[in-house]
Protein backbone atom coordinates (compact mmCIF):
# COMPACT_ATOMS: atom_id res chain seq x y z
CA UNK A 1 -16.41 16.79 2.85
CA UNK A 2 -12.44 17.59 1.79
CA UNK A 3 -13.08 15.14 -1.08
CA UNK A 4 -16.29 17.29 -2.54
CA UNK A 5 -14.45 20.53 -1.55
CA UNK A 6 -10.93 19.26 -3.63
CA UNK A 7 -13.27 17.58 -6.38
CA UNK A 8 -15.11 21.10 -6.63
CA UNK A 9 -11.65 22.68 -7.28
CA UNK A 10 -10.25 20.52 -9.42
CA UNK A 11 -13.45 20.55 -11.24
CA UNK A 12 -13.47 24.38 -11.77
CA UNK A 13 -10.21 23.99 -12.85
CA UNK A 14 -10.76 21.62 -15.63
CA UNK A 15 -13.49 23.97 -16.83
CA UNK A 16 -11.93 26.95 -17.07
CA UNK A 17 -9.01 25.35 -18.80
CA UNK A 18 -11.62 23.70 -21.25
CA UNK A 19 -12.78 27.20 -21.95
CA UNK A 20 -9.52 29.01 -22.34
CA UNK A 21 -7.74 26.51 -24.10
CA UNK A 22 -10.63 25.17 -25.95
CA UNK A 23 -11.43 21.43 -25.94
CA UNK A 24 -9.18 20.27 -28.89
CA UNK A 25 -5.65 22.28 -26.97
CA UNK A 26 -6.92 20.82 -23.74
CA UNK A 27 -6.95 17.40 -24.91
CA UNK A 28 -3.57 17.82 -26.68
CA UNK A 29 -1.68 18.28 -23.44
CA UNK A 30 -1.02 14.53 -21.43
CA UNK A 31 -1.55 15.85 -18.26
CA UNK A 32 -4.75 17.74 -19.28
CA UNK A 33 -6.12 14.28 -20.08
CA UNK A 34 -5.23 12.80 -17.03
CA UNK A 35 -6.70 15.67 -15.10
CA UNK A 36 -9.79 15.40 -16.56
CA UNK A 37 -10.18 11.76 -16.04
CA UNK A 38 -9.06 12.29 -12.37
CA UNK A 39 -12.18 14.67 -11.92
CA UNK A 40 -14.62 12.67 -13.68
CA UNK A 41 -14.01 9.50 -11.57
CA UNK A 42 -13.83 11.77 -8.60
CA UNK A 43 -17.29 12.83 -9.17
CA UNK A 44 -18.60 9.18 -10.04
CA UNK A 45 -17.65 8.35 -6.36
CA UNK A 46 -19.14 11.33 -5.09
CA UNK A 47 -22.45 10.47 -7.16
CA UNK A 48 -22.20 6.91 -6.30
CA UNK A 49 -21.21 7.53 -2.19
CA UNK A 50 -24.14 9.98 -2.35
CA UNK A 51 -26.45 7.73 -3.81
CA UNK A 52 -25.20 4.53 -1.00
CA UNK A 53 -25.71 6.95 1.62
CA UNK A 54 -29.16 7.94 0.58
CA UNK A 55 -30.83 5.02 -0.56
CA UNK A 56 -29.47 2.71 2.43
CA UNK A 57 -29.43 -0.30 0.20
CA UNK A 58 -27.42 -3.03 0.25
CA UNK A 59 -25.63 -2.42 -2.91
CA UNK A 60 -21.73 -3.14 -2.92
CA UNK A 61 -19.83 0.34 -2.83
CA UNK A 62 -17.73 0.81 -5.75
CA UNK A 63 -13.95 1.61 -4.22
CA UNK A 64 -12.35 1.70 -7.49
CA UNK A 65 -13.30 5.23 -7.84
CA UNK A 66 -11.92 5.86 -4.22
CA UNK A 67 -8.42 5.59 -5.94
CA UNK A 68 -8.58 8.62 -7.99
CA UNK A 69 -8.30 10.70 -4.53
CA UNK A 70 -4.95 9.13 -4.94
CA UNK A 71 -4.19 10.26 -8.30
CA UNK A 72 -4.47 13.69 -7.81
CA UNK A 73 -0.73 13.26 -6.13
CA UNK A 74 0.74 11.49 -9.04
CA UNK A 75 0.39 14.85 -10.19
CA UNK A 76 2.99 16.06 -8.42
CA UNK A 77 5.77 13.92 -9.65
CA UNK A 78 6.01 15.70 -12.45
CA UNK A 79 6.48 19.04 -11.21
CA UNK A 80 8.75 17.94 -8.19
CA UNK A 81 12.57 17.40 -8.48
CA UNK A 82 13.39 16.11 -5.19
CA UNK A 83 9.64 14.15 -5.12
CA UNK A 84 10.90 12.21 -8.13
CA UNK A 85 14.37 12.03 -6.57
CA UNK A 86 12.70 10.65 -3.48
CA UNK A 87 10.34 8.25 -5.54
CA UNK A 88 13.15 6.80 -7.51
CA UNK A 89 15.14 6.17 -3.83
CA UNK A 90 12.01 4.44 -2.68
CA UNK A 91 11.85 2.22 -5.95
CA UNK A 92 15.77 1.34 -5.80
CA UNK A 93 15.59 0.25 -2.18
CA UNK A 94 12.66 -2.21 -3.09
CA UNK A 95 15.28 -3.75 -5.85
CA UNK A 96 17.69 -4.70 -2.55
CA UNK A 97 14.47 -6.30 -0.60
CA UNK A 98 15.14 -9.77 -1.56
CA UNK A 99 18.35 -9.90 -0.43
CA UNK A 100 17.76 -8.58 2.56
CA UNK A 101 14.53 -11.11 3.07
CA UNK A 102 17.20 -14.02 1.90
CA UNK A 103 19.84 -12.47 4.95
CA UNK A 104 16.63 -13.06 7.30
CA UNK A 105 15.94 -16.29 6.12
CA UNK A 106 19.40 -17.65 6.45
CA UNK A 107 19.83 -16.32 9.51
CA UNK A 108 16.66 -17.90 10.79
CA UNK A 109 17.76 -21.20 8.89
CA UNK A 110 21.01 -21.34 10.88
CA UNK A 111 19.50 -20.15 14.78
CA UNK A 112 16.73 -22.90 14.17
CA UNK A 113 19.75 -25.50 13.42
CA UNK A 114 21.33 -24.43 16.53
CA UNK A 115 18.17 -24.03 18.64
CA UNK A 116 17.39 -27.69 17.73
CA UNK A 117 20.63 -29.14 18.53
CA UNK A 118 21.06 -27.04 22.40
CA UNK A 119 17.31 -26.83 23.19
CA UNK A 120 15.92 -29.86 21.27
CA UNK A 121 15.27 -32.23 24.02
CA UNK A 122 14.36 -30.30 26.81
CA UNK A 123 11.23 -31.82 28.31
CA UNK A 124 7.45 -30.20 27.45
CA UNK A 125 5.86 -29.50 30.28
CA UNK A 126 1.93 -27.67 29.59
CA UNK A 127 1.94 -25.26 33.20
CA UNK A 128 5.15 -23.52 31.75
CA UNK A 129 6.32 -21.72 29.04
CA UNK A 130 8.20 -24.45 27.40
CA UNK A 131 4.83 -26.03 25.96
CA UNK A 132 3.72 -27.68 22.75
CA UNK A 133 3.76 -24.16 21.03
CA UNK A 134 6.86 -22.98 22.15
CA UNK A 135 9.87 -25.50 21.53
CA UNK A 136 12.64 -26.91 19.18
CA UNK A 137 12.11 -30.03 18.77
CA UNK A 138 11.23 -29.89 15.02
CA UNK A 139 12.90 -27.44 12.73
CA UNK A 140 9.19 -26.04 11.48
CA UNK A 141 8.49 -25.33 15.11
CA UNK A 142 12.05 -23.80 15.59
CA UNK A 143 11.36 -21.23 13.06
CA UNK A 144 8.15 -20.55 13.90
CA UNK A 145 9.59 -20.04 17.31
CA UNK A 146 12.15 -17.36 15.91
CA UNK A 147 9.36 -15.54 13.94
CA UNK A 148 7.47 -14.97 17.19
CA UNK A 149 10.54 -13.75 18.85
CA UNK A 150 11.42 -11.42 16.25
CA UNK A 151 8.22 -9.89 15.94
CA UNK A 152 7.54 -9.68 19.94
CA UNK A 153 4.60 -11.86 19.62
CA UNK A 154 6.43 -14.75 21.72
């Protein structure tokens, strides 16, 4: 219902900008352009979510069109300072992710190592918790232990 109500707006919007700035000024402007190709997918997945709903066939429902709902906010970057300042934080902490995923790695790497050489020949017994699944007595199984005790799924 918000997406017809927003798609309405945006569509009334595009129209009356059409007719004041006529079509050749509206196209002129970049953000005009992407405007109007932000409404005209948005009402392709209203048409096409309309006509799913309707029919109740077992046609495939297009979600590519589903993505200009998101579109509208790109929007907004250009008119926001401290959105753009906050999108270009966001994009310069995914530059430092590898290094951080590398840090992880190592440090998995080297509690495996020393998980193998304490823990590595303790006995398997399948009525406790030191079973087949839980142990180091291969490195693969080390780390897999780790990863399951890092992510509180041990």
């Amino acid at each position: 219902v918000l997406n017809m109500v927003f798609t309405a707006v945006f569509t009334i919007e595009m129209v009356l900008k059409l007719i004041a700035f006529k079509p050749k000024g509206y196209f002129s402007d970049a953000w005009n352009s992407f405007d109007s190709l932000v409404v005209l997918g948005s009402i392709v997945d209203i048409v096409l979510s309309e006509a799913d709903n309707n029919e109740d066939s077992a046609r495939i429902s297009i979600t590519f069109f589903r993505l200009f709902r998101v579109m509208r906010l790109v929007k907004l970057l250009s008119r926001g300072e401290g959105i753009r300042t906050l999108l270009w934080t966001f994009i310069k902490s995914f530059q430092a992710l590898p290094y951080v995923a590398l840090l992880i790695a190592m440090l998995f790497f080297i509690y495996a190592v020393i998980g193998m050489q304490v823990f590595g020949k303790v006995a398997l017994r399948d009525g406790t918790q030191i079973n087949r699944n839980n142990n180091f007595q291969t490195f693969p199984q080390a780390v897999l232990l780790l990863f399951r005790c890092a992510t509180g799924e041990a």
